[in-house]
Amino acid sequence: MAITVVGSVAFDSIETPAGRRERCLGGAATHFSLAASFFTDVRVIAVVGEDFGVAEEAVFKARGIDTRGIERAAGKSFFWEGSYLENLNEAKTHTTDLNVFAAFEPKIPEAYRDSEFLFLANIDPVLQRRVRDEMPDVRLVAGDTMNYWIKDHRAALKEVLKGLDILLINDTEAKMLAGNDNLVQAARAVLAMGPETLVVKHGEYGATLFHKSTPKSRGADLRAPALPLEEVVDPTGAGDSFAGGFFGYLASQQELTPAAYRRAMFYGSVMGSFACERFGTERMQSLTRKEIDDRFILFRELTHLD
Amino acid sequence: MAITVVGSVAFDSIETPAGRRERCLGGAATHFSLAASFFTDVRVIAVVGEDFGVAEEAVFKARGIDTRGIERAAGKSFFWEGSYLENLNEAKTHTTDLNVFAAFEPKIPEAYRDSEFLFLANIDPVLQRRVRDEMPDVRLVAGDTMNYWIKDHRAALKEVLKGLDILLINDTEAKMLAGNDNLVQAARAVLAMGPETLVVKHGEYGATLFHKSTPKSRGADLRAPALPLEEVVDPTGAGDSFAGGFFGYLASQQELTPAAYRRAMFYGSVMGSFACERFGTERMQSLTRKEIDDRFILFRELTHLD
């Protein structure tokens, strides 16, 4: 079933211990779409500037992603510059130029309206909510957010949470949102804000799945590992790629059983691990379904006793 | 098969968000022994002072642990005072009084000499090596160490590593020992120093198992989870309890197959999770084998897809 995703399509300049790339294609909606496109049809809503050209669009097209919702505006695309020189787990932001993104007004193409799955990537919660309200008939809605919105736009974010089935955030964000440093307690507090399901991403340590229905004695429903990687070239977009793998896999399933959610966690980890292997979107551009399936098997071997 | 463990038996004063305990029984050899005693016979080598009385000895005796190697010396036992008020993952040390431990000369009782398993808990590597040399016929030797020995006693520690089959250390220690911030690369460097097997503990995120024989494509042999705990009362001794569960389980096995090592990782995580639930040794004192088996099943459910 098709996923519509709304979020940023951007240019990133990135420096890591492995090197530097200038203005490579990035943005949460980009990373999410590419990862999800290996599992299902994906449709993007975003805004870009005049610097977004044929080469960038071709990256989406090559993966069969519907780009009719990518609006062209006068000016430059969202630009982010960051480095991971001291800590590969946390980016140091040097520049954030919102550019055309500052006036982003998401418009949903008619052709997208029959999407059964909706992903609200990390953008202003006011916009997340607007898109969600305009697509009342979707079957499943997931979303992401970040510390900035949690700290300074909490009321708007809380409205978004009420309309989400699944929230995917990282450790620090979950604890900040709940105001609680214990992961299990924080998860319960976040689930009480709306979503039925919470995925907390732990970077190189994997991710944890919580449902409202998870028995208290159990703590969490599933802990999925991350692959111990010999070389992390660029972690930018790993979290969005996790979300794309996770939600893309769910959208490919006939039934959203607890077992499907668990497998989705592994596919999320698989896609997140690939994302780190090259700069920007490079690894997703060369990836094959066979490589994904092989790594899924590897993740199983890495965690299962028999 | 019996394990001989050499290490500290101490008194700890501990403060955590859950409260404070004065002078409770602690020390790496204590936590290790109690955890391992659920799986096999355990024999302790340590030194204590005149403050170590009947009540403390009874904690070992109740678990059937051989204490003939706990030497009584004039003076006070090793005393440690620490808190985890800001960060439950890292203790802040307020006091370390070595007391009788400063002059510790491990003596191996005759009755211990047929032990087939030897665990060198975190003590001066010079002493670790001496004990290891005095027990040349053991079947399997594992050990632990800490940042202090890695930084300032590296030459002595490297001699110990040559005589170890298994090293169990935490993330920071593995990276410091290898001088490499990438876990997979650090693991390979540490394995090149001697041990066939390396267990890297990640605190609340579980632990990773590496063998020299692990294929390069795989990164690690196994990632074991930690249980997401609703309340961490006191993490003191969790790493030693992990080691006790891991090594104790191995010592209970007829054959040391790769599958046995993988199950041992889960038992290590199980024992580490219990250790955090009460102050000091309290949880180990009340624990039953049934609770261990139930939690092993829970850990399997928490990580396995089917």
XYZ file of C-alpha atoms in Angstrom:
612
model
C 0.000 0.000 0.000
C 1.251 3.470 -0.846
C 2.884 5.746 1.698
C 2.675 9.514 1.492
C 5.516 11.216 3.316
C 5.775 14.903 4.123
C 9.086 16.399 5.197
C 12.283 18.045 4.128
C 14.191 17.559 0.887
C 17.477 19.326 1.339
C 21.121 19.729 0.521
C 23.630 18.665 3.166
C 27.317 19.434 3.543
C 28.728 16.766 5.798
C 32.095 16.136 7.400
C 32.925 12.856 9.151
C 36.184 11.068 9.982
C 35.739 9.356 6.581
C 35.793 12.610 4.605
C 33.659 15.492 3.444
C 30.823 15.960 0.935
C 29.460 19.294 -0.283
C 25.762 19.783 -0.931
C 24.731 16.166 -1.290
C 21.047 15.336 -1.516
C 19.529 14.961 1.944
C 16.542 15.775 4.124
C 14.345 13.504 6.211
C 11.739 12.925 3.478
C 14.497 11.976 1.039
C 16.128 9.400 3.315
C 12.757 8.036 4.406
C 11.453 7.713 0.823
C 14.487 5.966 -0.545
C 14.480 3.390 2.264
C 10.713 2.816 2.096
C 10.777 2.522 -1.701
C 12.347 -0.940 -1.419
C 9.120 -2.180 0.183
C 6.204 -0.221 -1.283
C 5.085 2.788 -3.375
C 6.159 6.122 -1.938
C 4.845 9.633 -2.632
C 6.663 12.708 -1.381
C 5.379 16.111 -0.289
C 8.114 18.713 0.117
C 9.337 22.056 -1.160
C 12.612 22.687 -2.954
C 14.326 25.682 -4.505
C 15.762 26.385 -7.924
C 18.940 24.504 -7.013
C 17.020 21.205 -7.020
C 17.626 19.954 -10.525
C 17.291 16.986 -12.817
C 20.097 15.085 -11.094
C 18.396 15.283 -7.680
C 14.990 14.380 -9.050
C 16.531 11.405 -10.825
C 17.544 9.912 -7.458
C 13.852 9.684 -6.526
C 12.744 8.594 -9.993
C 15.271 5.767 -10.108
C 13.508 4.277 -7.077
C 10.045 4.807 -8.568
C 9.132 7.470 -6.009
C 6.271 9.812 -6.909
C 7.637 13.370 -6.837
C 4.539 15.224 -8.002
C 4.179 16.597 -4.464
C 7.637 18.193 -4.508
C 6.847 21.848 -5.037
C 9.363 24.165 -6.712
C 9.672 27.605 -5.120
C 11.755 30.650 -5.978
C 14.962 30.661 -3.962
C 17.215 27.983 -2.535
C 16.452 24.593 -0.997
C 16.839 23.842 2.703
C 20.565 23.610 3.429
C 22.226 21.917 6.404
C 25.900 21.749 7.230
C 27.190 19.538 10.016
C 30.037 17.375 11.214
C 30.571 14.222 13.246
C 34.266 14.602 13.939
C 34.259 13.970 17.681
C 31.197 11.785 18.012
C 29.669 9.679 15.243
C 26.452 9.385 17.245
C 25.670 13.078 17.343
C 25.943 15.694 14.618
C 27.387 19.103 15.352
C 25.337 21.570 13.311
C 27.282 24.399 11.680
C 24.625 25.897 9.417
C 20.869 25.567 9.039
C 19.447 27.679 6.200
C 15.718 26.989 5.959
C 15.477 28.970 2.696
C 12.260 27.982 0.810
C 11.421 25.602 3.652
C 10.662 28.555 5.959
C 7.417 29.217 4.084
C 6.545 25.565 3.407
C 2.790 25.029 3.006
C 2.314 21.327 2.288
C -0.093 20.685 -0.581
C -1.446 17.202 -1.067
C -1.742 16.212 -4.754
C -5.042 14.592 -5.672
C -3.141 11.521 -6.807
C -1.801 11.027 -3.276
C -5.164 11.046 -1.529
C -5.763 7.322 -1.727
C -2.528 6.597 0.210
C -3.293 4.260 3.075
C -0.127 5.062 4.992
C 1.080 8.508 6.037
C 4.473 9.451 7.443
C 4.964 12.855 9.032
C 8.725 13.391 9.032
C 10.361 15.861 11.376
C 8.848 19.279 10.514
C 6.851 21.950 12.338
C 4.089 20.111 14.241
C 1.567 22.674 12.988
C 2.252 21.445 9.449
C 2.283 17.800 10.545
C -1.147 18.216 12.032
C -2.517 20.032 8.990
C -1.455 17.221 6.655
C -2.791 14.606 9.026
C -6.170 16.389 9.215
C -6.340 16.612 5.438
C -5.884 12.854 5.138
C -8.440 11.559 7.640
C -8.961 8.203 5.913
C -5.414 6.824 6.057
C -5.071 3.459 7.709
C -1.889 4.127 9.657
C -0.050 7.330 10.554
C 3.493 7.472 11.870
C 5.651 10.458 12.682
C 8.971 11.743 13.899
C 9.987 14.922 15.705
C 13.077 16.460 17.322
C 14.301 18.210 20.479
C 13.573 21.693 19.071
C 9.838 20.982 18.704
C 9.708 19.102 22.017
C 11.227 22.025 23.900
C 9.657 25.039 22.280
C 6.513 23.820 20.486
C 5.213 21.297 22.957
C 1.521 22.257 22.756
C 1.425 21.915 18.955
C 3.396 18.681 19.148
C 0.995 17.212 21.690
C -1.855 17.807 19.228
C 0.085 15.860 16.604
C 0.711 12.980 18.994
C -3.032 12.543 19.484
C -3.372 11.780 15.787
C -0.436 9.357 15.470
C -0.554 5.575 15.522
C 3.230 5.284 15.739
C 5.880 7.700 16.962
C 9.534 7.072 16.081
C 12.064 9.112 18.046
C 15.463 8.653 19.611
C 16.369 8.015 23.244
C 17.091 11.608 24.200
C 13.898 12.831 22.538
C 11.731 10.222 24.272
C 13.179 11.091 27.667
C 12.851 14.834 27.010
C 9.264 14.496 25.799
C 8.300 12.480 28.886
C 10.434 14.470 31.324
C 11.690 11.110 32.635
C 15.155 9.561 32.371
C 14.012 5.951 32.680
C 13.307 4.519 29.226
C 10.405 2.274 30.265
C 8.697 4.978 32.290
C 9.338 7.533 29.540
C 7.842 5.178 26.953
C 4.701 4.718 29.008
C 4.341 8.481 29.424
C 4.770 9.072 25.677
C 2.220 6.368 24.801
C -0.239 8.081 27.153
C 0.040 11.161 24.911
C -1.612 9.344 22.003
C 0.283 6.840 19.860
C -0.488 3.121 20.197
C 3.123 2.315 19.365
C 6.463 3.918 20.150
C 9.785 3.105 18.538
C 12.794 4.459 20.408
C 15.979 4.496 18.370
C 19.310 3.998 20.184
C 21.742 4.711 17.341
C 24.525 2.112 17.309
C 22.670 0.087 19.974
C 19.529 -0.580 17.946
C 15.968 0.300 18.821
C 13.167 -0.675 21.189
C 9.499 -1.276 20.332
C 6.755 -0.426 22.821
C 3.007 -0.896 22.387
C 0.292 0.398 24.714
C -0.664 -3.268 25.043
C 2.840 -4.428 26.105
C 2.461 -6.100 29.518
C 4.078 -4.136 32.316
C 6.128 -7.174 33.375
C 7.816 -7.189 30.016
C 9.151 -3.646 29.795
C 9.165 -3.566 25.990
C 7.848 -5.659 23.138
C 11.115 -6.033 21.231
C 14.710 -4.940 21.266
C 16.181 -4.889 17.780
C 19.952 -4.682 17.373
C 22.003 -2.419 15.170
C 24.707 -4.040 13.106
C 28.161 -3.494 14.588
C 29.731 -1.672 11.641
C 33.412 -1.804 10.771
C 33.183 1.687 9.345
C 30.499 4.313 9.839
C 31.047 6.646 6.899
C 28.116 9.003 7.503
C 25.272 8.535 10.007
C 23.196 11.365 8.461
C 19.765 10.016 7.606
C 20.215 6.709 9.451
C 17.210 7.426 11.676
C 15.053 8.419 8.694
C 16.202 5.330 6.819
C 15.248 3.231 9.849
C 11.790 4.834 9.755
C 11.555 4.186 6.002
C 12.451 0.526 6.398
C 10.138 0.098 9.374
C 7.098 1.866 7.913
C 7.761 0.659 4.367
C 7.755 -2.937 5.544
C 4.503 -2.424 7.487
C 2.902 -0.896 4.390
C 3.860 -3.991 2.407
C 1.986 -6.305 4.789
C -1.589 -7.479 4.432
C -2.110 -7.619 8.155
C -0.524 -5.433 10.815
C 0.057 -8.183 13.354
C 2.417 -7.867 16.348
C 4.788 -10.175 14.447
C 4.749 -7.774 11.461
C 5.753 -4.909 13.752
C 8.634 -6.996 15.102
C 9.912 -7.848 11.641
C 9.483 -4.181 10.703
C 11.890 -3.272 13.530
C 14.518 -5.534 12.007
C 13.964 -4.053 8.531
C 14.298 -0.604 10.082
C 17.639 -1.572 11.608
C 18.741 -3.108 8.321
C 18.017 0.088 6.371
C 19.588 2.284 9.063
C 22.763 0.218 8.923
C 23.041 0.519 5.133
C 22.493 4.275 5.294
C 25.661 4.696 7.388
C 27.897 2.930 4.888
C 28.235 5.804 2.407
C 27.727 9.577 2.357
C 24.224 10.986 1.971
C 21.967 8.852 -0.206
C 24.806 7.024 -1.979
C 24.272 3.643 -0.374
C 20.494 3.649 -0.959
C 21.115 4.459 -4.614
C 23.221 1.324 -5.124
C 21.299 -0.976 -2.784
C 19.459 -4.101 -3.966
C 16.607 -6.073 -2.431
C 18.898 -9.090 -2.264
C 21.327 -7.168 -0.048
C 18.437 -6.157 2.218
C 17.236 -9.753 2.557
C 20.761 -11.013 3.245
C 21.254 -8.448 5.970
C 17.882 -9.295 7.492
C 19.147 -12.875 7.822
C 22.393 -11.577 9.325
C 20.436 -9.541 11.896
C 18.493 -12.642 12.824
C 21.708 -14.639 13.263
C 23.167 -11.823 15.329
C 20.333 -11.936 17.860
C 18.723 -15.359 17.826
C 19.915 -18.231 19.976
C 18.918 -20.922 17.521
C 32.642 -27.639 36.827
C 33.989 -25.461 39.616
C 35.055 -21.862 39.107
C 37.751 -20.207 41.163
C 37.399 -16.428 41.234
C 39.950 -13.974 42.543
C 38.953 -10.380 43.217
C 37.638 -7.904 45.740
C 35.233 -8.527 48.596
C 34.298 -5.140 49.936
C 31.878 -2.853 51.690
C 30.056 -0.279 49.559
C 28.157 2.836 50.533
C 25.892 3.648 47.631
C 23.532 6.472 46.777
C 21.113 6.300 43.846
C 17.842 8.072 43.035
C 16.147 5.131 44.834
C 17.913 5.775 48.155
C 21.095 5.171 50.085
C 22.756 2.146 51.711
C 25.704 2.269 54.100
C 28.425 -0.376 54.017
C 26.550 -3.090 52.201
C 28.443 -6.184 51.074
C 30.022 -5.621 47.660
C 33.149 -6.131 45.578
C 33.590 -7.699 42.158
C 34.327 -11.207 43.481
C 31.211 -11.054 45.658
C 28.868 -10.060 42.838
C 30.498 -12.503 40.432
C 30.328 -15.417 42.907
C 26.710 -14.922 43.844
C 25.610 -14.781 40.196
C 27.755 -17.752 39.136
C 26.601 -19.834 42.120
C 23.219 -20.346 40.461
C 24.957 -22.355 37.735
C 27.954 -24.124 39.254
C 30.302 -24.476 42.254
C 32.202 -21.309 43.063
C 35.355 -20.802 45.132
C 36.530 -17.332 46.145
C 40.008 -15.941 46.706
C 40.022 -12.524 48.383
C 41.187 -10.662 51.450
C 38.942 -9.015 54.026
C 39.456 -7.139 57.289
C 38.151 -7.582 60.793
C 34.892 -5.858 59.818
C 33.944 -8.860 57.648
C 31.827 -10.910 60.032
C 29.474 -13.821 60.268
C 26.638 -11.962 58.545
C 28.763 -11.246 55.460
C 30.141 -14.762 55.298
C 26.614 -16.128 55.571
C 25.703 -14.442 52.272
C 28.297 -16.613 50.508
C 27.497 -19.721 52.540
C 23.785 -19.476 51.751
C 24.672 -19.841 48.087
C 27.064 -22.747 48.758
C 30.134 -20.697 47.811
C 33.501 -21.945 49.073
C 35.024 -19.172 51.194
C 38.138 -20.970 52.378
C 40.174 -18.708 50.111
C 38.883 -15.520 51.789
C 41.821 -14.497 53.939
C 41.308 -12.462 57.129
C 43.823 -9.701 57.674
C 44.287 -7.177 60.459
C 42.583 -3.901 59.569
C 39.531 -2.970 57.538
C 38.078 -4.395 54.341
C 38.173 -2.580 51.012
C 35.633 0.249 51.193
C 34.034 2.096 48.279
C 31.584 4.967 48.366
C 29.843 6.168 45.243
C 26.681 7.659 43.814
C 24.628 7.490 40.642
C 22.527 10.584 41.144
C 22.990 12.205 37.753
C 23.650 9.164 35.623
C 22.591 5.618 36.432
C 25.056 4.311 33.855
C 28.168 5.698 35.515
C 29.143 5.772 39.181
C 30.680 8.859 40.692
C 33.305 7.647 43.169
C 33.532 9.583 46.432
C 35.853 7.332 48.447
C 38.097 4.369 47.690
C 39.847 2.974 50.767
C 41.879 -0.051 49.719
C 42.660 -0.937 53.366
C 43.705 -4.629 53.617
C 43.322 -4.936 49.842
C 46.412 -2.755 49.310
C 48.643 -5.628 50.420
C 46.577 -8.436 48.859
C 48.693 -11.487 48.004
C 46.293 -14.071 46.580
C 46.848 -17.544 48.007
C 45.248 -20.491 46.283
C 43.911 -23.117 48.718
C 44.839 -26.694 47.823
C 41.142 -27.534 47.628
C 40.727 -24.991 44.792
C 43.469 -26.411 42.589
C 41.257 -28.808 40.674
C 38.990 -25.939 39.481
C 38.572 -26.161 35.726
C 37.422 -22.559 35.320
C 39.207 -19.440 36.545
C 37.864 -15.895 36.684
C 40.242 -13.005 37.264
C 38.028 -10.161 38.449
C 39.166 -6.547 38.190
C 42.347 -6.324 40.308
C 46.003 -5.387 39.733
C 47.069 -7.223 36.557
C 50.263 -8.316 38.305
C 48.117 -10.316 40.739
C 45.840 -11.566 37.952
C 48.836 -12.952 36.138
C 50.301 -14.552 39.238
C 47.075 -16.454 39.944
C 46.756 -17.477 36.334
C 50.352 -18.784 36.298
C 49.716 -20.753 39.467
C 46.760 -22.524 37.886
C 48.208 -23.622 34.538
C 45.843 -26.567 34.094
C 42.499 -24.759 34.116
C 40.323 -25.370 31.108
C 39.069 -21.818 30.592
C 40.230 -18.465 31.965
C 38.209 -15.259 31.801
C 38.977 -11.852 33.204
C 37.864 -8.277 33.655
C 39.799 -5.028 34.059
C 39.116 -1.281 34.269
C 40.237 2.075 32.889
C 42.802 2.602 35.676
C 44.804 -0.523 34.708
C 44.368 0.160 30.996
C 45.781 3.662 31.312
C 48.552 3.278 33.846
C 49.456 -0.442 33.936
C 49.193 -1.347 30.286
C 52.329 -3.506 30.070
C 51.249 -5.707 32.990
C 47.720 -5.896 31.617
C 48.963 -6.988 28.196
C 50.738 -9.907 29.848
C 47.437 -10.928 31.458
C 45.591 -10.702 28.146
C 47.979 -13.246 26.612
C 46.798 -15.792 29.185
C 43.043 -15.158 28.886
C 40.531 -17.131 26.853
C 37.796 -14.563 27.423
C 37.939 -10.872 28.305
C 34.790 -9.141 29.569
C 34.945 -5.338 29.623
C 32.668 -2.411 28.906
C 32.452 -0.230 25.809
C 34.670 2.579 27.065
C 37.303 0.151 28.315
C 37.394 -1.775 25.021
C 37.810 1.432 23.029
C 40.459 2.752 25.426
C 42.385 -0.519 25.404
C 42.377 -0.598 21.594
C 42.865 3.131 21.121
C 40.022 2.986 18.602
C 36.519 4.460 18.844
C 34.885 1.993 16.459
C 33.560 -0.998 18.372
C 34.251 -3.593 15.667
C 37.761 -2.353 14.992
C 38.439 -2.047 18.736
C 37.220 -5.619 19.279
C 39.535 -6.940 16.597
C 42.483 -5.074 18.121
C 41.710 -6.422 21.612
C 41.387 -10.000 20.317
C 44.796 -9.605 18.685
C 46.205 -9.031 22.190
C 45.378 -12.577 23.259
C 41.846 -13.661 24.151
C 39.900 -15.913 21.779
C 36.678 -14.250 22.889
C 35.694 -10.727 23.872
C 32.460 -9.681 25.559
C 31.783 -5.959 25.440
C 29.141 -4.801 27.906
C 26.963 -1.835 26.942
C 25.110 -1.281 30.246
C 21.425 -0.707 29.560
C 21.909 -1.610 25.898
C 23.115 -5.158 26.479
C 26.368 -6.708 25.348
C 28.181 -7.897 22.226
C 30.070 -11.172 21.749
C 33.129 -11.333 19.487
C 35.269 -14.384 18.711
C 38.564 -14.390 16.835
C 36.767 -16.729 14.448
C 33.826 -14.358 13.802
C 33.738 -13.706 10.034
C 34.649 -10.131 9.148
C 31.385 -9.709 7.188
C 29.430 -10.315 10.357
C 30.927 -7.698 12.677
C 30.062 -9.620 15.843
C 28.851 -13.076 16.786
C 25.897 -11.997 18.932
C 24.199 -8.951 20.325
C 22.398 -9.729 23.586
C 19.874 -7.233 24.912
C 19.514 -5.814 28.376
C 16.038 -5.851 29.874
C 14.417 -2.409 29.770
C 13.884 -1.953 33.507
C 11.071 0.072 35.018
C 13.299 0.952 37.947
C 17.067 0.670 38.272
C 17.599 0.684 42.031
C 21.373 0.183 42.057
C 23.581 -0.708 39.081
C 26.596 -1.515 41.317
C 27.809 -5.004 40.509
C 25.664 -5.423 37.390
C 28.737 -5.964 35.207
C 30.206 -8.493 37.668
C 26.835 -10.245 37.871
C 26.768 -10.374 34.070
C 30.215 -11.995 34.158
C 29.033 -14.435 36.833
C 25.988 -15.473 34.831
C 28.003 -15.743 31.605
C 30.949 -17.689 33.004
C 28.821 -19.686 35.450
C 26.632 -20.894 32.614
C 29.670 -21.869 30.511
C 31.094 -23.812 33.470
C 27.824 -25.749 33.711
C 28.066 -26.951 30.114
C 29.617 -30.207 28.952
C 30.753 -28.677 25.690
C 31.824 -25.114 25.012
C 30.120 -24.792 21.643
C 29.436 -21.461 19.925
C 25.762 -21.972 20.858
C 26.741 -22.341 24.533
C 28.565 -19.004 24.380
C 25.468 -17.389 22.883
C 23.192 -18.726 25.596
C 25.799 -17.642 28.160
C 25.442 -14.065 26.870
C 21.719 -14.200 27.590
C 22.304 -15.634 31.070
C 24.825 -12.856 31.675
C 22.223 -10.252 30.718
C 19.636 -11.969 32.878
C 21.880 -11.873 35.964
C 22.948 -8.272 35.271
C 19.308 -7.213 35.073
C 18.434 -8.834 38.398
C 21.444 -7.236 40.096
C 20.054 -3.750 39.342
C 16.716 -4.394 41.007
C 17.870 -4.002 44.614
C 20.822 -2.473 46.478
C 24.087 -4.379 46.715
C 23.656 -8.149 46.833
C 20.026 -8.039 48.035
C 18.458 -9.291 44.834
C 20.901 -12.177 44.405
C 20.168 -13.241 47.970
C 16.449 -13.656 47.269
C 16.734 -14.917 43.693
C 15.561 -18.370 42.586
C 16.525 -20.543 39.636
C 12.904 -20.391 38.480
C 13.088 -16.596 38.247
C 16.305 -16.915 36.219
C 14.717 -19.373 33.798
C 11.609 -17.219 33.427
C 13.683 -14.172 32.632
C 15.767 -16.115 30.140
C 12.515 -16.889 28.314
C 11.534 -13.215 28.525
C 14.893 -12.202 27.006
C 14.308 -14.636 24.179
C 10.835 -13.208 23.529
C 12.267 -9.704 23.651
C 14.742 -10.397 20.853
C 13.475 -13.262 18.712
C 11.192 -12.773 15.748
C 9.420 -16.071 16.168
